[in-house]
Short mmCIF file of C-alpha atoms in Angstrom, two decimals:
data_model
loop_
_atom_site.label_atom_id
_atom_site.label_comp_id
_atom_site.label_asym_id
_atom_site.label_seq_id
_atom_site.Cartn_x
_atom_site.Cartn_y
_atom_site.Cartn_z
CA MET A 937 -162.55 98.57 9.58
CA LYS A 938 -161.16 101.42 11.77
CA TYR A 939 -157.65 102.09 9.07
CA LEU A 940 -160.46 102.42 6.23
CA ARG A 941 -161.69 105.76 8.10
CA LYS A 942 -157.90 107.13 8.17
CA ILE A 943 -157.33 106.18 4.38
CA VAL A 944 -160.24 107.60 3.25
CA ILE A 945 -159.51 110.85 5.05
CA CYS A 946 -155.91 111.07 4.23
CA PHE A 947 -156.85 110.87 0.67
CA LEU A 948 -158.69 114.05 0.63
CA SER A 949 -155.26 115.90 1.00
CA ILE A 950 -153.46 113.76 -2.22
CA LEU A 951 -156.37 114.45 -4.24
CA ALA A 952 -156.07 118.04 -4.10
CA ILE A 953 -152.29 117.93 -4.75
CA ALA A 954 -153.34 115.88 -7.96
CA GLY A 955 -155.83 118.37 -9.32
CA CYS A 956 -153.09 118.98 -11.83
CA ASP A 957 -153.11 117.80 -15.24
CA GLY A 958 -151.63 118.96 -18.38
CA VAL A 959 -151.61 118.00 -22.28
CA ASP A 960 -148.88 117.55 -24.08
CA CYS A 961 -148.13 119.31 -27.44
CA PRO A 962 -147.31 117.15 -30.42
CA LEU A 963 -143.61 117.34 -31.46
CA ASN A 964 -144.38 118.68 -34.48
CA ASN A 965 -147.00 121.11 -35.17
CA ILE A 966 -145.71 122.65 -38.04
CA VAL A 967 -147.49 121.89 -41.37
CA TYR A 968 -145.69 120.54 -44.20
CA SER A 969 -146.63 119.04 -47.55
CA THR A 970 -144.31 115.98 -48.50
CA TRP A 971 -142.91 115.47 -52.44
CA SER A 972 -141.20 112.39 -53.87
CA PHE A 973 -139.33 112.47 -56.56
CA TYR A 974 -139.99 110.22 -59.44
CA GLY A 975 -138.58 109.06 -63.09
CA ASN A 976 -139.95 106.15 -65.65
CA GLY A 977 -142.20 105.44 -62.37
CA SER A 978 -139.98 104.96 -60.03
CA ILE A 979 -138.29 107.18 -57.27
CA VAL A 980 -134.74 108.74 -58.10
CA THR A 981 -131.88 110.56 -56.44
CA ILE A 982 -131.62 113.60 -57.73
CA PRO A 983 -127.67 114.20 -57.96
CA ASP A 984 -128.09 117.93 -58.96
CA THR A 985 -128.27 120.81 -56.40
CA VAL A 986 -132.21 121.56 -55.90
CA TYR A 987 -133.62 124.88 -55.10
CA VAL A 988 -137.14 126.15 -53.69
CA TYR A 989 -138.59 129.53 -53.94
CA ALA A 990 -142.06 130.72 -52.96
CA LYS A 991 -143.60 133.76 -54.91
CA VAL A 992 -144.32 135.87 -51.65
CA LYS A 993 -145.70 139.50 -52.23
CA GLY A 994 -144.66 139.37 -55.91
CA VAL A 995 -141.08 138.19 -55.03
CA ASP A 996 -139.35 135.22 -55.03
CA THR A 997 -138.63 133.99 -51.46
CA LEU A 998 -136.06 131.22 -50.74
CA LEU A 999 -137.59 128.61 -49.07
CA ILE A 1000 -135.25 125.23 -49.94
CA ASN A 1001 -131.28 126.40 -50.38
CA LYS A 1002 -129.20 123.67 -51.75
CA LEU A 1003 -130.66 120.23 -51.65
CA TYR A 1004 -128.32 117.68 -52.58
CA ASN A 1005 -128.81 114.21 -53.38
CA ALA A 1006 -132.37 113.94 -52.52
CA SER A 1007 -135.43 111.84 -53.64
CA SER A 1008 -138.18 113.72 -51.42
CA MET A 1009 -138.24 117.39 -49.77
CA ASN A 1010 -140.75 119.32 -47.78
CA LEU A 1011 -142.43 122.42 -48.67
CA PRO A 1012 -144.39 124.64 -46.09
CA LEU A 1013 -147.73 126.26 -47.29
CA SER A 1014 -149.09 129.42 -46.76
CA TYR A 1015 -151.99 129.98 -43.60
CA TYR A 1016 -154.31 131.98 -45.89
CA GLN A 1017 -153.80 132.29 -49.46
CA PRO A 1018 -156.13 130.47 -51.58
CA ALA A 1019 -153.15 129.34 -54.59
CA ASP A 1020 -149.52 128.98 -53.57
CA THR A 1021 -146.57 129.43 -56.01
CA PHE A 1022 -143.11 127.86 -56.18
CA THR A 1023 -140.39 127.73 -58.65
CA LEU A 1024 -138.27 124.37 -58.54
CA GLU A 1025 -135.03 125.13 -59.76
CA ILE A 1026 -132.19 122.48 -60.42
CA HIS A 1027 -128.64 123.08 -61.01
CA GLN A 1028 -127.24 120.55 -63.36
CA TYR A 1029 -123.75 120.42 -62.73
CA ALA A 1030 -121.56 120.11 -65.76
CA ASP A 1031 -118.03 120.37 -64.04
CA SER A 1032 -116.94 121.89 -60.57
CA GLU A 1033 -117.38 125.58 -61.75
CA SER A 1034 -120.37 125.50 -64.77
CA TYR A 1035 -124.05 124.45 -64.32
CA GLU A 1036 -127.12 124.75 -65.98
CA ILE A 1037 -130.35 126.08 -64.27
CA TYR A 1038 -133.62 124.20 -65.33
CA SER A 1039 -136.39 125.78 -63.66
CA ASP A 1040 -140.61 124.99 -63.52
CA GLN A 1041 -143.16 126.95 -61.60
CA ILE A 1042 -145.83 124.82 -59.49
CA ILE A 1043 -148.79 126.47 -58.37
CA ILE A 1044 -150.75 124.66 -55.47
CA ASN A 1045 -154.50 125.66 -54.95
CA LYS A 1046 -156.21 124.88 -51.78
CA ASP A 1047 -158.40 125.26 -49.06
CA ASN A 1048 -157.24 126.33 -45.68
CA LEU A 1049 -158.26 125.02 -42.17
CA SER A 1050 -157.12 126.33 -38.85
CA HIS A 1051 -156.91 123.97 -35.96
CA PHE A 1052 -156.75 124.59 -32.52
CA ASN A 1053 -155.20 122.26 -30.30
CA SER A 1054 -155.07 123.17 -26.89
CA PRO A 1055 -153.79 127.13 -25.37
CA GLU A 1056 -150.40 126.01 -24.69
CA CYS A 1057 -149.98 124.18 -27.90
CA GLY A 1058 -151.71 127.01 -30.35
CA VAL A 1059 -153.30 126.41 -33.72
CA TRP A 1060 -151.67 124.92 -36.79
CA HIS A 1061 -152.90 125.17 -40.53
CA GLU A 1062 -153.97 122.12 -42.61
CA HIS A 1063 -154.88 122.38 -46.24
CA ASN A 1064 -157.05 120.49 -48.50
CA VAL A 1065 -155.56 120.39 -52.33
CA THR A 1066 -158.12 121.47 -54.71
CA GLY A 1067 -155.55 121.44 -57.82
CA VAL A 1068 -152.17 121.52 -58.76
CA ILE A 1069 -150.79 123.12 -62.17
CA ASN A 1070 -147.12 123.26 -63.21
CA THR A 1071 -144.90 124.05 -66.25
CA THR A 1072 -143.27 121.42 -68.02
CA THR A 1073 -139.59 122.29 -68.98
CA MET A 1074 -138.39 119.30 -66.74
CA ILE A 1075 -141.63 118.16 -65.38
CA ASP A 1076 -143.50 115.93 -67.13
CA SER A 1077 -146.42 115.69 -64.14
CA ILE A 1078 -147.55 116.03 -60.94
CA GLN A 1079 -149.74 113.31 -59.40
CA VAL A 1080 -151.58 114.02 -56.03
CA ILE A 1081 -150.96 111.38 -53.61
CA ARG A 1082 -153.22 112.69 -50.86
CA LYS A 1083 -154.91 115.95 -50.98
CA LYS A 1084 -154.71 116.80 -46.98
CA ILE A 1085 -151.56 118.09 -45.90
CA ASP A 1086 -151.38 118.11 -42.15
CA THR A 1087 -148.79 117.48 -39.44
CA ASP A 1088 -148.84 113.34 -40.16
CA GLU A 1089 -146.00 113.86 -42.69
CA GLN A 1090 -147.44 111.62 -45.01
CA GLU A 1091 -146.58 111.91 -48.77
CA ASN A 1092 -148.27 114.42 -50.46
CA PHE A 1093 -146.81 114.73 -54.23
CA ARG A 1094 -145.05 112.91 -56.71
CA ILE A 1095 -142.82 114.81 -59.10
CA HIS A 1096 -142.59 112.83 -62.16
CA PHE A 1097 -139.59 114.39 -64.18
CA LYS A 1098 -139.10 114.19 -68.09
CA MET B 249 -196.64 35.98 9.94
CA SER B 250 -193.26 36.85 8.14
CA LYS B 251 -195.26 39.77 5.81
CA ARG B 252 -196.63 41.60 9.08
CA ILE B 253 -192.95 41.62 10.54
CA SER B 254 -191.67 42.87 7.77
CA ALA B 255 -194.42 45.39 7.09
CA PHE B 256 -193.89 46.63 10.93
CA ILE B 257 -189.94 46.76 10.32
CA LEU B 258 -190.70 48.90 6.87
CA SER B 259 -193.28 51.20 8.69
CA SER B 260 -191.25 51.35 11.99
CA LEU B 261 -188.30 52.83 9.26
CA LEU B 262 -190.70 55.37 7.55
CA SER B 263 -191.70 56.56 10.59
CA VAL B 264 -188.14 57.19 11.72
CA CYS B 265 -187.39 58.75 8.56
CA LEU B 266 -190.28 61.37 8.78
CA LEU B 267 -189.11 62.25 12.02
CA PHE B 268 -185.62 63.06 10.99
CA ALA B 269 -187.03 64.74 8.24
CA GLN B 270 -189.63 66.99 10.22
CA GLU B 271 -186.91 68.10 12.59
CA GLY B 272 -184.78 68.64 9.25
CA THR B 273 -187.19 71.33 8.48
CA ALA B 274 -187.70 72.97 11.74
CA LYS B 275 -183.43 73.21 12.01
CA GLN B 276 -183.85 74.81 8.62
CA ALA B 277 -186.31 77.00 9.31
CA ILE B 278 -184.85 78.39 12.31
CA LYS B 279 -181.73 79.07 10.28
CA ASN B 280 -183.51 80.91 7.21
CA GLU B 281 -185.25 82.89 9.70
CA ALA B 282 -181.97 84.43 11.45
CA ASP B 283 -180.69 84.75 8.67
CA LYS B 284 -183.24 87.05 7.60
CA LEU B 285 -182.68 89.06 10.59
CA ASN B 286 -178.86 89.30 9.81
CA GLN B 287 -179.33 90.06 6.08
CA PRO B 288 -179.83 93.96 5.02
CA ALA B 289 -183.15 94.99 4.27
CA PHE B 290 -183.72 95.09 0.65
CA PHE B 291 -183.97 98.76 0.18
CA GLN B 292 -181.83 100.28 2.81
CA GLY B 293 -182.64 103.86 1.68
CA MET B 294 -180.91 106.99 -0.14
CA ALA B 295 -178.09 109.03 0.04
CA ILE B 296 -177.41 112.47 -1.63
CA SER B 297 -173.44 113.00 -2.22
CA LEU B 298 -171.74 116.29 -2.95
CA GLU B 299 -168.18 115.97 -4.99
CA ILE B 300 -165.99 118.07 -2.75
CA GLY B 301 -162.48 116.79 -4.73
CA ALA B 302 -162.69 119.57 -7.76
CA PRO B 303 -164.09 122.43 -6.12
CA LEU B 304 -160.87 122.02 -3.58
CA ALA B 305 -158.20 121.55 -6.25
CA HIS B 306 -159.84 125.17 -7.97
CA LEU B 307 -159.32 126.71 -4.76
CA LEU B 308 -155.65 125.01 -5.15
CA GLY B 309 -155.00 126.81 -8.79
CA THR B 310 -156.56 124.54 -10.91
CA ASP B 311 -158.72 125.94 -13.97
CA ALA B 312 -161.45 123.96 -13.84
CA MET B 313 -164.54 125.00 -11.63
CA THR B 314 -167.31 121.90 -10.95
CA SER B 315 -170.28 121.59 -8.79
CA GLU B 316 -171.49 118.25 -8.37
CA ALA B 317 -174.15 115.85 -6.78
CA GLY B 318 -175.81 112.95 -6.70
CA LEU B 319 -178.46 110.81 -5.06
CA ARG B 320 -177.82 107.14 -4.13
CA LEU B 321 -179.99 104.42 -3.67
CA ASN B 322 -179.33 101.41 -1.59
CA PHE B 323 -180.33 98.13 -1.90
CA LYS B 324 -178.97 95.85 0.60
CA ASN B 325 -176.28 97.53 1.06
CA LYS B 326 -174.60 95.92 -2.04
CA TYR B 327 -175.97 97.81 -5.18
CA PHE B 328 -175.76 101.40 -5.01
CA PRO B 329 -177.86 102.61 -8.05
CA ILE B 330 -176.54 106.11 -8.29
CA ALA B 331 -177.14 109.47 -10.87
CA GLU B 332 -174.76 112.77 -10.80
CA LEU B 333 -175.25 115.70 -12.15
CA GLY B 334 -173.08 118.98 -12.18
CA HIS B 335 -171.72 122.26 -13.78
CA SER B 336 -168.46 122.49 -15.22
CA LYS B 337 -167.01 125.65 -15.98
CA TYR B 338 -163.37 126.15 -17.44
CA ASP B 339 -161.74 129.90 -18.30
CA THR B 340 -157.53 129.77 -18.75
CA THR B 341 -155.57 132.02 -20.80
CA ASN B 342 -152.23 130.27 -21.43
CA GLU B 343 -149.16 132.99 -20.31
CA ASP B 344 -147.27 131.79 -23.79
CA THR B 345 -149.66 132.14 -26.12
CA GLN B 346 -151.94 134.32 -24.79
CA ILE B 347 -154.57 132.12 -26.30
CA HIS B 348 -157.76 132.33 -24.14
CA PHE B 349 -160.20 129.22 -24.03
CA LYS B 350 -163.46 129.11 -22.13
CA THR B 351 -166.23 126.49 -21.83
CA ASN B 352 -169.58 126.15 -19.42
CA ALA B 353 -172.11 123.51 -19.52
CA PRO B 354 -174.07 121.02 -17.20
CA TYR B 355 -173.73 116.63 -17.85
CA PHE B 356 -174.95 114.18 -15.93
CA ARG B 357 -174.11 110.25 -15.27
CA LEU B 358 -175.91 107.48 -14.66
CA GLY B 359 -174.09 104.36 -13.21
CA MET B 360 -174.33 101.75 -10.21
CA ASP B 361 -171.71 100.80 -7.79
CA ILE B 362 -171.52 96.96 -6.09
CA ASN B 363 -170.18 96.57 -2.38
CA MET B 364 -167.34 94.20 -2.74
CA LEU B 365 -167.14 93.68 1.04
CA LYS B 366 -168.56 90.27 2.48
CA ASN B 367 -169.73 91.70 5.55
CA LYS B 368 -172.49 93.87 4.32
CA LEU B 369 -173.97 94.91 7.50
CA GLN B 370 -171.09 97.03 8.40
CA GLU B 371 -170.61 101.03 7.51
CA ASN B 372 -167.37 100.60 5.35
CA ARG B 373 -167.51 100.01 1.78
CA LEU B 374 -165.30 98.79 -1.57
CA LEU B 375 -167.06 99.76 -4.58
CA ALA B 376 -166.61 98.67 -7.90
CA GLY B 377 -168.60 100.16 -10.69
CA PHE B 378 -169.79 102.14 -13.38
CA ARG B 379 -170.70 105.35 -14.78
CA VAL B 380 -172.17 106.53 -18.24
CA GLY B 381 -172.43 110.49 -18.88
CA TYR B 382 -172.86 112.80 -21.37
CA SER B 383 -171.91 116.30 -21.72
CA THR B 384 -173.25 118.79 -24.63
CA TYR B 385 -171.64 121.90 -24.61
CA LYS B 386 -170.30 125.26 -26.46
CA PHE B 387 -166.89 126.43 -26.30
CA ASN B 388 -164.93 129.92 -27.07
CA ILE B 389 -161.15 130.21 -28.12
CA ASP B 390 -159.79 133.76 -28.99
CA GLY B 391 -156.21 135.22 -28.74
CA PRO B 392 -153.86 137.24 -30.44
CA ASN B 393 -153.92 137.91 -34.80
CA MET B 394 -151.22 134.82 -36.45
CA THR B 395 -148.93 136.05 -38.90
CA ASP B 396 -147.71 133.26 -41.50
CA PRO B 397 -144.05 133.44 -40.65
CA ILE B 398 -143.27 133.31 -44.78
CA TRP B 399 -145.76 134.89 -46.88
CA GLY B 400 -146.43 137.55 -44.10
CA ASN B 401 -150.72 137.68 -44.08
CA THR B 402 -152.21 137.90 -40.68
CA GLY B 403 -155.74 136.17 -39.73
CA PRO B 404 -157.86 136.28 -36.26
CA LEU B 405 -157.60 133.50 -33.72
CA SER B 406 -161.38 133.67 -33.04
CA TYR B 407 -163.92 130.37 -32.47
CA GLU B 408 -167.18 131.32 -31.18
CA ASN B 409 -169.89 129.40 -30.06
CA ILE B 410 -168.13 126.19 -31.08
CA SER B 411 -170.39 123.32 -29.99
CA GLY B 412 -170.00 120.02 -29.32
CA LYS B 413 -171.41 116.78 -27.51
CA ARG B 414 -169.43 113.71 -25.81
CA LEU B 415 -170.72 110.39 -24.17
CA TRP B 416 -168.80 108.58 -22.33
CA LEU B 417 -168.02 105.56 -19.97
CA GLU B 418 -166.30 105.34 -16.60
CA ILE B 419 -165.02 102.43 -14.85
CA VAL B 420 -164.78 103.29 -11.16
CA PHE B 421 -163.23 101.96 -7.83
CA GLY B 422 -163.46 103.37 -4.51
CA LEU B 423 -163.27 103.27 -0.48
CA GLU B 424 -166.52 104.99 1.53
CA SER B 425 -166.40 105.05 5.33
CA ALA B 426 -168.92 105.77 8.16
CA ILE B 427 -167.65 109.11 9.72
CA PHE B 428 -170.64 109.89 11.69
CA LYS B 429 -174.38 108.43 11.86
CA HIS B 430 -175.95 108.98 8.30
CA PHE B 431 -172.13 110.72 6.85
CA HIS B 432 -169.75 108.93 5.13
CA MET B 433 -166.89 110.00 3.04
CA GLY B 434 -164.93 108.02 0.20
CA PHE B 435 -163.21 108.44 -2.76
CA SER B 436 -162.70 107.18 -6.16
CA ILE B 437 -160.54 106.63 -8.91
CA ARG B 438 -162.25 106.36 -12.53
CA TYR B 439 -160.88 105.27 -15.79
CA LYS B 440 -162.95 107.51 -18.38
CA HIS B 441 -163.29 106.07 -21.91
CA LYS B 442 -165.13 108.06 -24.45
CA LEU B 443 -167.61 106.24 -26.49
CA HIS B 444 -169.27 108.70 -28.80
CA GLU B 445 -168.27 112.40 -29.54
CA LYS B 446 -169.52 115.05 -31.86
CA THR B 447 -166.97 117.54 -32.32
CA PRO B 448 -165.93 120.23 -34.68
CA SER B 449 -163.18 120.05 -37.61
CA GLU B 450 -161.39 123.41 -36.56
CA ALA B 451 -160.77 123.04 -33.04
CA ASN B 452 -160.43 120.59 -30.64
CA PRO B 453 -162.61 121.32 -27.21
CA TYR B 454 -159.68 121.39 -24.83
CA TYR B 455 -162.17 120.75 -21.89
CA ILE B 456 -165.47 118.91 -21.75
CA PRO B 457 -167.75 119.59 -18.43
CA GLY B 458 -168.07 116.18 -16.81
CA PHE B 459 -164.89 114.20 -18.57
CA GLY B 460 -161.97 116.98 -18.52
CA HIS B 461 -159.28 117.12 -20.91
CA THR B 462 -160.13 115.34 -24.08
CA ASP B 463 -157.87 112.67 -23.88
CA ASN B 464 -159.22 108.78 -22.00
CA GLY B 465 -157.13 108.45 -18.91
CA PHE B 466 -157.83 108.27 -15.12
CA ARG B 467 -159.60 111.18 -12.60
CA ALA B 468 -160.41 111.26 -9.28
CA THR B 469 -162.91 112.32 -7.21
CA TYR B 470 -163.94 112.72 -2.89
CA ASN B 471 -167.60 112.88 -2.26
CA LEU B 472 -169.42 113.29 0.84
CA TYR B 473 -172.78 111.45 1.35
CA PHE B 474 -175.59 112.40 3.82
CA ASP B 475 -178.16 109.48 4.19
CA LEU B 476 -181.46 110.35 3.85
CA THR B 477 -182.94 107.36 5.23
CA ARG B 478 -181.23 104.22 6.53
CA LYS B 479 -181.53 100.75 7.76
CA ILE B 480 -178.85 98.20 8.40
CA LYS B 481 -180.29 94.99 9.43
CA GLY B 482 -183.75 93.11 8.06
CA LYS B 483 -186.87 92.66 9.42
CA LYS B 484 -187.45 93.51 12.77
#
C-alpha cells in the first residue's frame, strides 16, 4: 500500500489549512421579556393604541410607540438595576380625533446575570424575576409565567385586564 | 470362522482409521506451527506519539497553542492502547468587540485503536478507536465596560479565574503509514462528544483545552510515531 504513505503525507497540508474554526452567534442575543394580554381568562387583542414608557433616571422614556391591535408585547429590561418601572398607557379612541388615556405602572423586581458566550458574540444580560407590583386602573393582576428572562423568547408575564 | 473374519476386518478398519487420524493430526500440527510463525507476537512493543497538527495550525494563525504527546502499546499489531497527555493555551481578542478570552490548562485522554486491516504483518494501518478525555481548567475574560443602551448604566466586563471541568468521548478513525524503519506518520478524524461537565452559569468557556471550542463536533489530528521497540512476526 505505497499510495497510503502519499495519502498520509498529503493530509498534513490539508490539516494545516483546515485549522480554522468559528462560532456562530445566536440570531438574537438581545434579551426581552414577553408579555401577553388577557381578559376574562383568555388571551385578548387590544383594539386601542398601546404605549409603554420606562422610567430612566426619573424620566419617562418611550419604549413602545403606537402598538395597535396587539395581544402581546416585548419589553427590554435594564442590565444592572434591581427594579425596573414601566408605565403602560392605552389610548382608547371614541372617534377619530378624541381619545381617553388609561395608564398603570408596573414595577419588576429582578436579579441580573450577565452571560458571556464568546468573544465574537459578546455578553448578554439575563434576568430572574423576584416580584411584580402594579397599579390597578385597568390592570386586574399580573401573572408571572416564567421567572427566567433570557434569549428564548418564551412568555414571561400575563396582564389580566379588568 | 466368520467371527474371526469379522474381527480381522474390524481391526483392520480401525487401524486404517487410526492411521488417517495420526496423519491428519500431524498435518494440523505443522499448519499450526506455520501459523504461529506468521502471526505477530503478542506484545509488539511501544511507541511515542507527537501531535503536530495543532502546532502547525498555530504557526499558520490559529489562536490555540497545543502540545501533545502519547504513549502507545502494540498488541499483535491489532490492538493499540494509548494514553495522550497535552497542554493547551488559548488567547484571543475579538477585533470587533475587543473582548479578550484566555485559558491555559492540561488535559489527558485514554483510549484504544484497533487495526482494521486484515494483514497485520504489514506496517500500514487503518485504525478505528476511541478516547475518553478529561480537562479541568480556568479561564479569564475581560473587555470594554458595557453600557445599557436604554437605562445608561455602565458595568465592567471582567471574569477572572472561572473554573470548569469537562469529560468527553472521542470516536477515532485514522490512517497510519510507515515512513522509515521505526517511524510512522498518521492522521485521524475524531468526533468529540461531551459526556459530563461542570461550568459556571455566568460564562461559557469559549475554548476547552483538549476538547476545543465547546460544541460537539469533529477535529483532526496529525501524529508522528516513534517506535521504541518493534517486532513484526511471532516466534523465531
